[in-house]
Tab-separated table of C-alpha atoms in Angstrom:
chain	number	residue	atom	x	y	z
A	1	ILE	CA	108.077	85.945	98.022
A	2	SER	CA	109.018	84.389	94.810
A	3	ASP	CA	111.206	81.480	95.704
A	4	HIS	CA	110.485	77.662	95.267
A	5	GLU	CA	112.660	76.542	98.372
A	6	LEU	CA	110.953	78.990	100.713
A	7	GLU	CA	107.546	77.939	99.199
A	8	ARG	CA	108.224	74.405	100.076
A	9	LEU	CA	109.434	75.423	103.584
A	10	PHE	CA	106.278	77.600	104.182
A	11	THR	CA	104.060	74.889	102.854
A	12	ARG	CA	105.481	72.372	105.410
A	13	LEU	CA	105.344	74.831	108.215
A	14	ARG	CA	101.729	75.775	107.497
A	15	ARG	CA	100.685	71.990	107.389
A	16	HIS	CA	102.635	71.339	110.691
A	17	PHE	CA	100.637	74.295	112.259
A	18	LEU	CA	97.255	73.416	111.246
A	19	MET	CA	97.667	69.715	112.118
A	20	LYS	CA	98.406	70.916	115.689
A	21	VAL	CA	95.171	72.705	116.177
A	22	PRO	CA	92.587	70.382	117.525
A	23	PRO	CA	89.253	70.033	115.664
A	24	ASN	CA	87.126	69.770	118.739
A	25	MET	CA	85.840	72.483	121.119
A	26	SER	CA	86.668	70.409	124.160
A	27	ASP	CA	90.290	70.382	123.311
A	28	GLU	CA	90.515	74.254	123.103
A	29	ILE	CA	94.018	75.708	123.405
A	30	GLU	CA	94.188	78.316	126.275
A	31	GLY	CA	95.756	81.689	125.867
A	32	ASN	CA	96.594	83.935	122.952
A	33	ASP	CA	100.030	82.998	122.483
A	34	VAL	CA	101.000	82.118	118.987
A	35	PRO	CA	104.543	82.128	117.358
A	36	ALA	CA	104.824	85.545	115.325
A	37	LEU	CA	106.241	83.253	112.478
A	38	TYR	CA	102.882	81.730	111.853
A	39	CYS	CA	101.175	85.350	111.908
A	40	TYR	CA	103.713	86.341	109.197
A	41	LEU	CA	102.909	83.196	107.258
A	42	ALA	CA	99.220	83.912	107.432
A	43	GLN	CA	100.014	87.366	106.028
A	44	GLN	CA	102.058	85.847	103.172
A	45	CYS	CA	99.460	83.303	102.328
A	46	PHE	CA	96.862	86.047	102.198
A	47	ILE	CA	99.115	88.211	99.891
A	48	ASN	CA	99.658	85.212	97.511
A	49	GLU	CA	95.992	84.398	97.663
A	50	TYR	CA	96.684	80.897	99.114
A	51	VAL	CA	98.595	79.661	96.152
A	52	TYR	CA	100.379	76.919	98.198
A	53	PHE	CA	99.409	73.340	97.563
A	54	GLU	CA	97.101	71.716	100.074
A	55	THR	CA	96.871	67.977	100.596
A	56	VAL	CA	93.578	66.045	101.014
A	57	GLU	CA	94.501	65.503	104.828
A	58	GLU	CA	95.075	69.297	105.181
A	59	ILE	CA	91.649	70.147	103.429
A	60	GLU	CA	89.666	67.677	105.623
A	61	HIS	CA	91.340	68.825	108.941
A	62	LEU	CA	90.885	72.542	107.734
A	63	GLN	CA	87.169	72.041	107.247
A	64	LEU	CA	86.906	70.726	110.892
A	65	VAL	CA	88.994	73.736	112.261
A	66	LEU	CA	87.081	76.264	110.149
A	67	ASN	CA	83.677	74.835	111.563
A	68	ARG	CA	85.080	75.102	114.965
A	69	LEU	CA	85.832	78.749	114.372
A	70	LYS	CA	82.550	79.498	112.846
A	71	THR	CA	80.764	77.939	115.770
A	72	ALA	CA	82.830	79.698	118.436
A	73	ILE	CA	82.179	83.037	116.738
A	74	GLU	CA	78.393	82.364	116.535
A	75	ARG	CA	78.390	81.315	120.294
A	76	GLU	CA	80.656	84.107	121.211
A	77	ASP	CA	82.699	81.617	122.928
A	78	LYS	CA	86.415	82.198	123.914
A	79	ILE	CA	88.655	81.891	120.776
A	80	SER	CA	92.321	81.165	120.900
A	81	ALA	CA	94.708	82.996	118.543
A	82	SER	CA	96.117	79.666	117.260
A	83	LEU	CA	92.707	78.753	115.937
A	84	VAL	CA	92.288	82.100	114.173
A	85	ILE	CA	95.785	82.131	112.633
A	86	ALA	CA	95.488	78.460	111.511
A	87	VAL	CA	92.484	79.317	109.516
A	88	ALA	CA	94.040	82.639	108.328
A	89	CYS	CA	96.870	80.565	106.786
A	90	TYR	CA	94.332	78.822	104.426
A	91	VAL	CA	91.402	80.966	103.738
A	92	PRO	CA	90.824	84.878	104.048
A	93	LEU	CA	89.314	85.668	107.448
A	94	HIS	CA	86.814	88.088	105.883
A	95	SER	CA	85.073	84.968	104.144
A	96	VAL	CA	84.192	83.520	107.536
A	97	LEU	CA	80.630	84.227	108.586
A	98	GLY	CA	80.757	86.646	111.590
A	99	ALA	CA	84.551	87.308	111.316
A	100	GLN	CA	84.068	90.992	111.847
A	101	SER	CA	83.369	90.382	115.398
A	102	LEU	CA	86.982	89.296	115.974
A	103	LEU	CA	88.046	92.895	115.439
A	104	GLN	CA	86.275	93.810	118.832
A	105	ARG	CA	88.390	91.296	120.841
A	106	HIS	CA	91.754	92.044	122.263
A	107	TRP	CA	94.801	90.257	120.613
A	108	PRO	CA	98.514	90.415	120.636
A	109	SER	CA	99.927	92.974	117.994
A	110	ASP	CA	101.027	90.274	115.468
A	111	VAL	CA	97.522	88.640	115.534
A	112	ALA	CA	95.952	92.024	115.321
A	113	SER	CA	97.825	92.677	112.176
A	114	VAL	CA	96.382	89.618	110.456
A	115	LEU	CA	93.025	90.618	111.455
A	116	ILE	CA	93.476	94.103	110.074
A	117	GLN	CA	94.851	92.827	106.754
A	118	GLN	CA	92.213	90.000	106.340
A	119	ILE	CA	89.111	91.580	107.743
A	120	GLN	CA	89.352	95.360	108.180
A	121	GLU	CA	91.041	96.334	104.871
A	122	PRO	CA	88.639	94.131	102.790
A	123	LEU	CA	85.832	95.923	104.632
A	124	ASP	CA	87.299	99.174	103.769
A	125	GLU	CA	87.519	98.221	100.185
A	126	LEU	CA	83.936	97.235	100.082
A	127	ALA	CA	82.897	100.617	101.462
A	128	LEU	CA	84.999	102.480	99.078
A	129	ARG	CA	83.097	100.845	96.065
A	130	ALA	CA	80.213	103.394	96.436
A	131	SER	CA	82.647	106.252	96.091
A	132	ILE	CA	84.050	105.032	92.623
A	133	PRO	CA	81.942	106.362	89.742
A	134	SER	CA	80.934	103.929	86.902
A	135	LEU	CA	81.239	105.867	83.612
A	136	THR	CA	80.395	103.276	80.900
A	137	SER	CA	78.746	99.937	80.488
A	138	THR	CA	80.819	97.023	79.295
A	139	GLU	CA	79.180	94.912	76.320
A	140	ASN	CA	82.028	93.308	74.397
A	141	ALA	CA	81.901	89.602	75.305
A	142	VAL	CA	85.706	89.273	75.675
A	143	SER	CA	85.947	92.354	77.867
A	144	LEU	CA	83.078	90.926	80.008
A	145	GLU	CA	85.128	87.630	80.606
A	146	VAL	CA	88.167	89.704	81.363
A	147	GLN	CA	86.147	91.815	83.899
A	148	ARG	CA	84.788	88.753	85.630
A	149	MET	CA	88.419	87.308	85.923
A	150	TYR	CA	89.805	90.444	87.597
A	151	GLU	CA	86.665	90.682	89.831
A	152	GLU	CA	87.332	87.331	91.156
A	153	ASN	CA	91.139	87.835	91.260
A	154	PRO	CA	92.147	91.571	91.318
A	155	TYR	CA	95.768	91.813	89.937
A	156	PRO	CA	98.282	92.360	90.914
A	157	ARG	CA	98.125	92.004	94.897
A	158	TRP	CA	100.733	94.226	96.359
A	159	VAL	CA	101.637	95.750	99.845
A	160	ARG	CA	104.045	98.464	99.308
A	161	LEU	CA	105.969	100.197	96.375
A	162	SER	CA	109.456	98.930	95.743
A	163	ARG	CA	111.173	102.138	95.510
A	164	GLU	CA	110.937	105.814	96.189
A	165	ASN	CA	109.763	107.840	93.077
A	166	SER	CA	111.271	111.278	92.741
A	167	ALA	CA	108.902	113.735	90.792
A	168	ARG	CA	110.078	114.949	87.309
A	169	THR	CA	108.265	117.021	84.635
A	170	ILE	CA	107.179	114.762	81.551
A	171	ASN	CA	109.668	116.677	79.369
A	172	ALA	CA	112.686	116.022	81.806
A	173	ARG	CA	111.586	112.293	82.206
A	174	ILE	CA	111.491	111.678	78.494
A	175	ARG	CA	114.837	113.587	77.820
A	176	GLU	CA	116.416	111.483	80.569
A	177	LEU	CA	115.120	108.231	79.155
A	178	PHE	CA	115.936	109.045	75.468
A	179	PRO	CA	118.558	111.664	75.262
A	180	PHE	CA	119.295	110.904	71.622
A	181	GLY	CA	115.735	110.491	70.477
A	182	ALA	CA	113.655	112.743	68.216
A	183	PHE	CA	111.351	113.879	71.024
A	184	ARG	CA	109.188	117.110	70.466
A	185	ALA	CA	108.820	118.712	73.986
A	186	LEU	CA	105.205	119.406	75.150
A	187	VAL	CA	104.604	123.101	75.132
A	188	ASP	CA	103.540	123.236	78.692
A	189	ASP	CA	104.177	120.192	80.939
A	190	ARG	CA	103.497	121.944	84.308
A	191	SER	CA	100.166	120.354	84.911
A	192	PRO	CA	99.717	117.448	82.402
A	193	GLU	CA	96.491	115.613	82.097
A	194	ILE	CA	97.347	111.918	82.173
A	195	LEU	CA	95.119	108.767	81.597
A	196	VAL	CA	95.990	105.338	83.015
A	197	ALA	CA	93.879	103.066	80.929
A	198	GLY	CA	93.552	99.673	82.733
A	199	CYS	CA	94.974	100.780	86.239
A	200	GLY	CA	94.472	97.433	87.919
A	201	THR	CA	95.013	97.514	91.785
A	202	GLY	CA	96.816	100.925	91.686
A	203	GLN	CA	100.469	100.287	91.344
A	204	HIS	CA	100.843	101.797	87.959
A	205	PRO	CA	98.854	105.067	88.526
A	206	ILE	CA	100.244	105.718	91.974
A	207	ASP	CA	103.623	105.415	90.505
A	208	THR	CA	102.636	107.812	87.732
A	209	ALA	CA	101.013	110.251	90.061
A	210	GLN	CA	104.116	110.423	92.295
A	211	GLY	CA	106.608	110.485	89.458
A	212	ARG	CA	105.139	113.090	87.107
A	213	LYS	CA	105.418	116.597	88.449
A	214	GLY	CA	102.285	118.456	88.607
A	215	ALA	CA	100.320	115.852	86.754
A	216	ARG	CA	96.655	115.117	87.171
A	217	VAL	CA	96.087	111.529	86.805
A	218	PHE	CA	92.755	109.823	85.761
A	219	ALA	CA	92.850	106.076	86.105
A	220	ILE	CA	90.183	103.530	84.689
A	221	ASP	CA	89.628	99.874	85.006
A	222	LEU	CA	87.013	97.242	84.235
A	223	SER	CA	87.229	95.688	87.608
A	224	MET	CA	85.471	97.435	90.736
A	225	ALA	CA	87.313	94.948	93.003
A	226	SER	CA	90.561	96.098	91.557
A	227	LEU	CA	89.685	99.822	91.761
A	228	SER	CA	88.511	99.527	95.375
A	229	TYR	CA	91.882	97.929	96.382
A	230	ALA	CA	93.635	100.729	94.443
A	231	LYS	CA	91.566	103.511	96.171
A	232	ARG	CA	92.475	102.132	99.484
A	233	LYS	CA	96.337	102.041	98.710
A	234	THR	CA	96.035	105.476	97.312
A	235	ALA	CA	94.453	106.953	100.390
A	236	GLU	CA	96.983	104.930	102.551
A	237	LEU	CA	99.878	106.630	100.686
A	238	GLY	CA	98.320	110.037	100.742
A	239	VAL	CA	98.256	110.604	97.016
A	240	GLU	CA	95.847	113.287	96.123
A	241	ASN	CA	96.384	113.886	92.430
A	242	LEU	CA	94.754	110.751	91.334
A	243	GLU	CA	91.053	110.104	90.307
A	244	TYR	CA	89.591	106.624	89.723
A	245	ALA	CA	86.539	105.442	87.794
A	246	GLN	CA	85.118	102.095	86.285
A	247	ALA	CA	84.947	102.360	82.564
A	248	ASP	CA	85.390	100.144	79.325
A	249	LEU	CA	88.556	101.327	77.411
A	250	LEU	CA	86.684	100.716	74.236
A	251	LYS	CA	84.016	103.288	75.127
A	252	LEU	CA	86.263	106.220	76.514
A	253	GLY	CA	85.545	108.181	73.504
A	254	SER	CA	82.136	109.007	74.994
A	255	LEU	CA	83.767	110.919	77.846
A	256	GLY	CA	84.750	113.890	75.925
A	257	ARG	CA	88.086	114.297	77.338
A	258	THR	CA	91.635	114.421	75.790
A	259	PHE	CA	94.991	113.833	77.456
A	260	ASP	CA	98.549	114.969	77.215
A	261	VAL	CA	99.859	111.479	78.148
A	262	ILE	CA	98.189	108.131	78.085
A	263	GLU	CA	99.684	105.015	79.716
A	264	SER	CA	98.366	101.615	79.236
A	265	SER	CA	100.762	98.731	80.259
A	266	GLY	CA	99.737	95.087	79.943
A	267	VAL	CA	96.141	95.899	78.941
A	268	LEU	CA	95.560	96.255	75.213
A	269	HIS	CA	96.779	92.666	74.539
A	270	HIS	CA	93.870	91.393	76.542
A	271	LEU	CA	91.164	92.966	74.324
A	272	GLU	CA	89.413	91.029	71.639
A	273	ASN	CA	91.101	93.392	69.112
A	274	PRO	CA	94.022	95.210	70.650
A	275	PHE	CA	94.348	97.598	67.698
A	276	GLU	CA	90.781	98.823	68.078
A	277	GLY	CA	91.397	99.696	71.659
A	278	TRP	CA	94.700	101.416	70.702
A	279	GLU	CA	92.928	103.454	68.208
A	280	VAL	CA	90.445	104.519	70.730
A	281	LEU	CA	93.297	105.705	73.089
A	282	LEU	CA	94.898	107.550	70.160
A	283	SER	CA	91.749	109.449	69.464
A	284	LEU	CA	91.928	110.786	73.117
A	285	LEU	CA	95.630	112.035	72.737
A	286	LYS	CA	96.274	115.682	72.222
A	287	PRO	CA	98.423	116.661	69.233
A	288	HIS	CA	102.074	115.691	69.919
A	289	GLY	CA	100.895	113.880	72.928
A	290	LEU	CA	102.804	110.901	74.497
A	291	MET	CA	101.845	107.364	75.039
A	292	ARG	CA	103.513	104.763	77.314
A	293	LEU	CA	102.475	101.179	76.355
A	294	GLY	CA	103.387	97.660	77.269
A	295	PHE	CA	102.738	94.598	75.162
A	296	TYR	CA	103.735	90.896	75.432
A	297	SER	CA	106.421	89.667	73.116
A	298	ALA	CA	105.637	86.578	71.184
A	299	ILE	CA	109.407	85.545	71.019
A	300	ALA	CA	109.927	85.984	74.857
A	301	ARG	CA	106.562	84.190	75.843
A	302	ARG	CA	107.328	81.068	73.873
A	303	ASP	CA	107.462	78.971	77.119
A	304	ILE	CA	104.258	80.323	78.467
A	305	VAL	CA	102.679	79.632	75.017
A	306	LYS	CA	103.765	75.977	75.316
A	307	VAL	CA	102.304	75.676	78.794
A	308	ARG	CA	99.008	77.491	77.986
A	309	GLY	CA	98.638	74.962	75.028
A	310	MET	CA	99.181	72.055	77.533
A	311	ILE	CA	96.572	73.529	79.852
A	312	ALA	CA	94.153	73.994	77.089
A	313	LYS	CA	94.693	70.449	75.755
A	314	GLU	CA	94.181	68.880	79.117
A	315	GLY	CA	91.112	71.122	79.932
A	316	ILE	CA	92.357	72.466	83.187
A	317	GLY	CA	90.070	75.120	84.694
A	318	SER	CA	91.182	78.478	86.335
A	319	SER	CA	89.791	77.924	89.817
A	320	ALA	CA	92.219	78.474	92.797
A	321	GLN	CA	92.323	74.763	93.524
A	322	GLU	CA	93.050	73.957	89.902
A	323	ILE	CA	95.858	76.518	89.728
A	324	ARG	CA	97.391	75.135	92.991
A	325	ALA	CA	97.304	71.619	91.567
A	326	TYR	CA	98.737	72.451	88.213
A	327	ARG	CA	101.546	74.599	89.741
A	328	LYS	CA	102.483	71.482	91.625
A	329	HIS	CA	102.284	69.330	88.485
A	330	LEU	CA	104.375	71.699	86.543
A	331	LEU	CA	107.171	71.633	89.285
A	332	GLY	CA	107.170	67.904	89.436
A	333	LEU	CA	107.713	67.382	85.781
A	334	LYS	CA	111.011	65.957	84.774
A	335	ASP	CA	111.457	68.360	82.042
A	336	SER	CA	110.101	71.433	84.026
A	337	ASP	CA	113.470	73.300	83.305
A	338	GLY	CA	112.274	73.547	79.630
A	339	PHE	CA	109.534	75.888	80.908
A	340	GLY	CA	112.042	78.510	81.931
A	341	MET	CA	110.021	81.551	82.125
A	342	VAL	CA	106.934	80.084	83.488
A	343	THR	CA	108.210	78.641	86.881
A	344	THR	CA	110.820	81.445	87.393
A	345	SER	CA	108.529	84.239	86.775
A	346	GLY	CA	107.497	86.301	89.845
A	347	ASP	CA	103.877	85.942	88.409
A	348	PHE	CA	104.074	81.999	89.227
A	349	PHE	CA	104.030	82.766	93.015
A	350	SER	CA	100.556	84.127	93.631
A	351	THR	CA	97.096	82.960	92.512
A	352	SER	CA	95.795	86.065	90.672
A	353	ALA	CA	99.330	86.504	88.878
A	354	CYS	CA	99.541	82.725	87.912
A	355	ARG	CA	95.950	83.056	86.717
A	356	ASP	CA	97.037	86.081	84.601
A	357	LEU	CA	100.066	84.338	83.381
A	358	LEU	CA	98.846	80.915	82.247
A	359	PHE	CA	94.971	80.895	82.642
A	360	HIS	CA	94.030	84.185	81.110
A	361	VAL	CA	90.800	84.267	79.078
A	362	GLN	CA	92.310	86.343	76.296
A	363	GLU	CA	95.913	86.995	75.455
A	364	HIS	CA	97.483	88.390	72.312
A	365	ARG	CA	101.249	88.511	71.655
A	366	MET	CA	103.074	91.001	69.482
A	367	THR	CA	106.200	91.279	67.175
A	368	LEU	CA	108.218	94.253	66.558
A	369	PRO	CA	107.433	94.284	62.789
A	370	VAL	CA	103.732	94.325	63.546
A	371	LEU	CA	104.267	97.268	66.091
A	372	SER	CA	106.464	99.074	63.647
A	373	ASN	CA	103.607	98.810	60.818
A	374	PHE	CA	101.115	100.270	63.280
A	375	PHE	CA	103.460	103.261	64.017
A	376	LYS	CA	103.882	104.031	60.426
A	377	GLU	CA	99.975	103.617	59.711
A	378	ASN	CA	99.135	105.988	62.517
A	379	ASP	CA	101.936	108.571	62.106
A	380	LEU	CA	103.497	107.830	65.475
A	381	ASN	CA	107.081	108.527	66.431
A	382	PHE	CA	108.863	105.731	68.384
A	383	LEU	CA	110.890	107.241	71.092
A	384	GLY	CA	112.323	104.041	72.590
A	385	PHE	CA	112.111	101.167	74.989
A	386	GLU	CA	111.975	101.474	78.827
A	387	ILE	CA	114.594	98.758	79.513
A	388	ASP	CA	117.689	98.002	81.569
A	389	SER	CA	120.635	100.141	80.537
A	390	SER	CA	122.753	96.982	80.103
A	391	VAL	CA	120.434	95.861	77.353
A	392	THR	CA	120.653	99.205	75.516
A	393	ARG	CA	124.433	99.206	75.810
A	394	SER	CA	124.426	95.575	74.438
A	395	TYR	CA	122.132	96.723	71.478
A	396	LYS	CA	124.320	99.712	70.621
A	397	ASN	CA	127.413	97.385	70.595
A	398	ARG	CA	125.646	95.275	68.076
A	399	PHE	CA	124.141	98.239	66.090
A	400	PRO	CA	126.519	101.171	66.519
A	401	ASN	CA	124.987	103.229	63.876
A	402	ASP	CA	121.714	103.603	65.723
A	403	SER	CA	122.588	105.973	68.447
A	404	SER	CA	119.080	106.696	69.366
A	405	ALA	CA	118.256	102.982	69.545
A	406	THR	CA	114.976	103.321	67.774
A	407	ASP	CA	115.521	101.173	64.555
A	408	LEU	CA	112.886	98.597	65.167
A	409	SER	CA	114.087	96.342	62.339
A	410	ASN	CA	117.430	96.205	64.224
A	411	TRP	CA	115.664	95.467	67.473
A	412	HIS	CA	113.935	92.600	65.822
A	413	ILE	CA	117.172	91.148	64.748
A	414	TYR	CA	118.552	91.757	68.378
A	415	GLU	CA	115.497	90.189	69.997
A	416	GLU	CA	115.753	87.074	67.618
A	417	GLU	CA	119.344	86.556	68.778
A	418	ASN	CA	118.538	87.296	72.393
A	419	PRO	CA	114.853	85.986	72.757
A	420	ASP	CA	114.549	86.677	76.414
A	421	THR	CA	115.335	90.445	75.908
A	422	PHE	CA	111.669	91.517	76.342
A	423	ARG	CA	110.826	88.849	79.105
A	424	SER	CA	108.297	90.830	80.913
A	425	MET	CA	106.857	93.138	78.115
A	426	TYR	CA	107.758	95.499	75.195
A	427	GLN	CA	107.672	98.728	77.426
A	428	PHE	CA	107.902	101.753	75.236
A	429	TRP	CA	107.175	105.480	74.520
A	430	ILE	CA	105.572	106.848	71.327
A	431	GLN	CA	104.592	110.365	70.353
A	432	LYS	CA	101.770	111.459	68.160
A	433	ASN	CA	103.300	113.435	65.279
A	434	SER	CA	100.324	115.519	64.346
């Protein structure tokens, strides 16, 4: 839930609820009744990885309540729902020693939903790790740091897909996106082999597997924590044309496979050398194969660069507690409106996403002239941006002679005039000419 007012409300509600739970066993609250609102709040806090700010008083009281829960579990004492949900609003229940035993007790349905989310599903992900093959080692120092970051904070955390995805063939999809582009149709797109390089927690490859008719999708990532989350969600949604593996993108050439389509969004710019990774992916692409990529825009991320500079100057770390404190600091600054994209971005509202946004160990940003030069050097045909149709209409009004909207020198002018155009990323399609 990406809303500052609601966050303030939820933060106050959570504190109010916690402080009502007595820290002593002798003051045990009888019964399993707990307002459903607090169960929903516990679920929201788990989804956003406990990004809400905690006062010193809360932290101290939470420790007492948490110790009380641990003792009750160890002794197999009676445990009230209020005690369980109060803890679940602040820390994931699966991190509490012995919490698995809570699944064996009888709870109201709203409480049981919290236990499934915070204990059963993480246990399922842990069990799935053994079924995910590890195909390459990771040796690059920057890649190892990125891997460590996503093992600690799998990104993005998600519950359900935002929309239904109707399946189309690759050729039909590209023609729909770029009706005036110089696209060379794949000879046979009935069962394309698709690679998703850097699949995160599964949103991207699941969307691809559901939306590309007849596709066989192979998805890789550095982070086993992200992959196990992705595999659980894939099974939950009944998606069967999707295979996962742990691998280093830089070593994919050793697999001996080639693909009709390669998709990699928000990944290459986290490598030590994005162009080295891009060249590896190009080597895996079949002749006239298609590539869908996403890169950060240097122009659009100017506010983020400013805040990242402040963080580096002040020596702020990337622990969950430091992220919570720095978010509060940013929102409290008098000139916080000047940070525009930072505090209004959806990524500001969860711990893993905020870490990705402001505390990432490696981030490169691109410009359209740099991308255009790479296209020319590697004989790549730029098909167009995946962007809101209103932006495309505005661009064509500005440059009416570019009917295919593929002139990147014009797009560079347009972006300089409209610096928030690629606020999320440059998302685009290219095709290998040879």
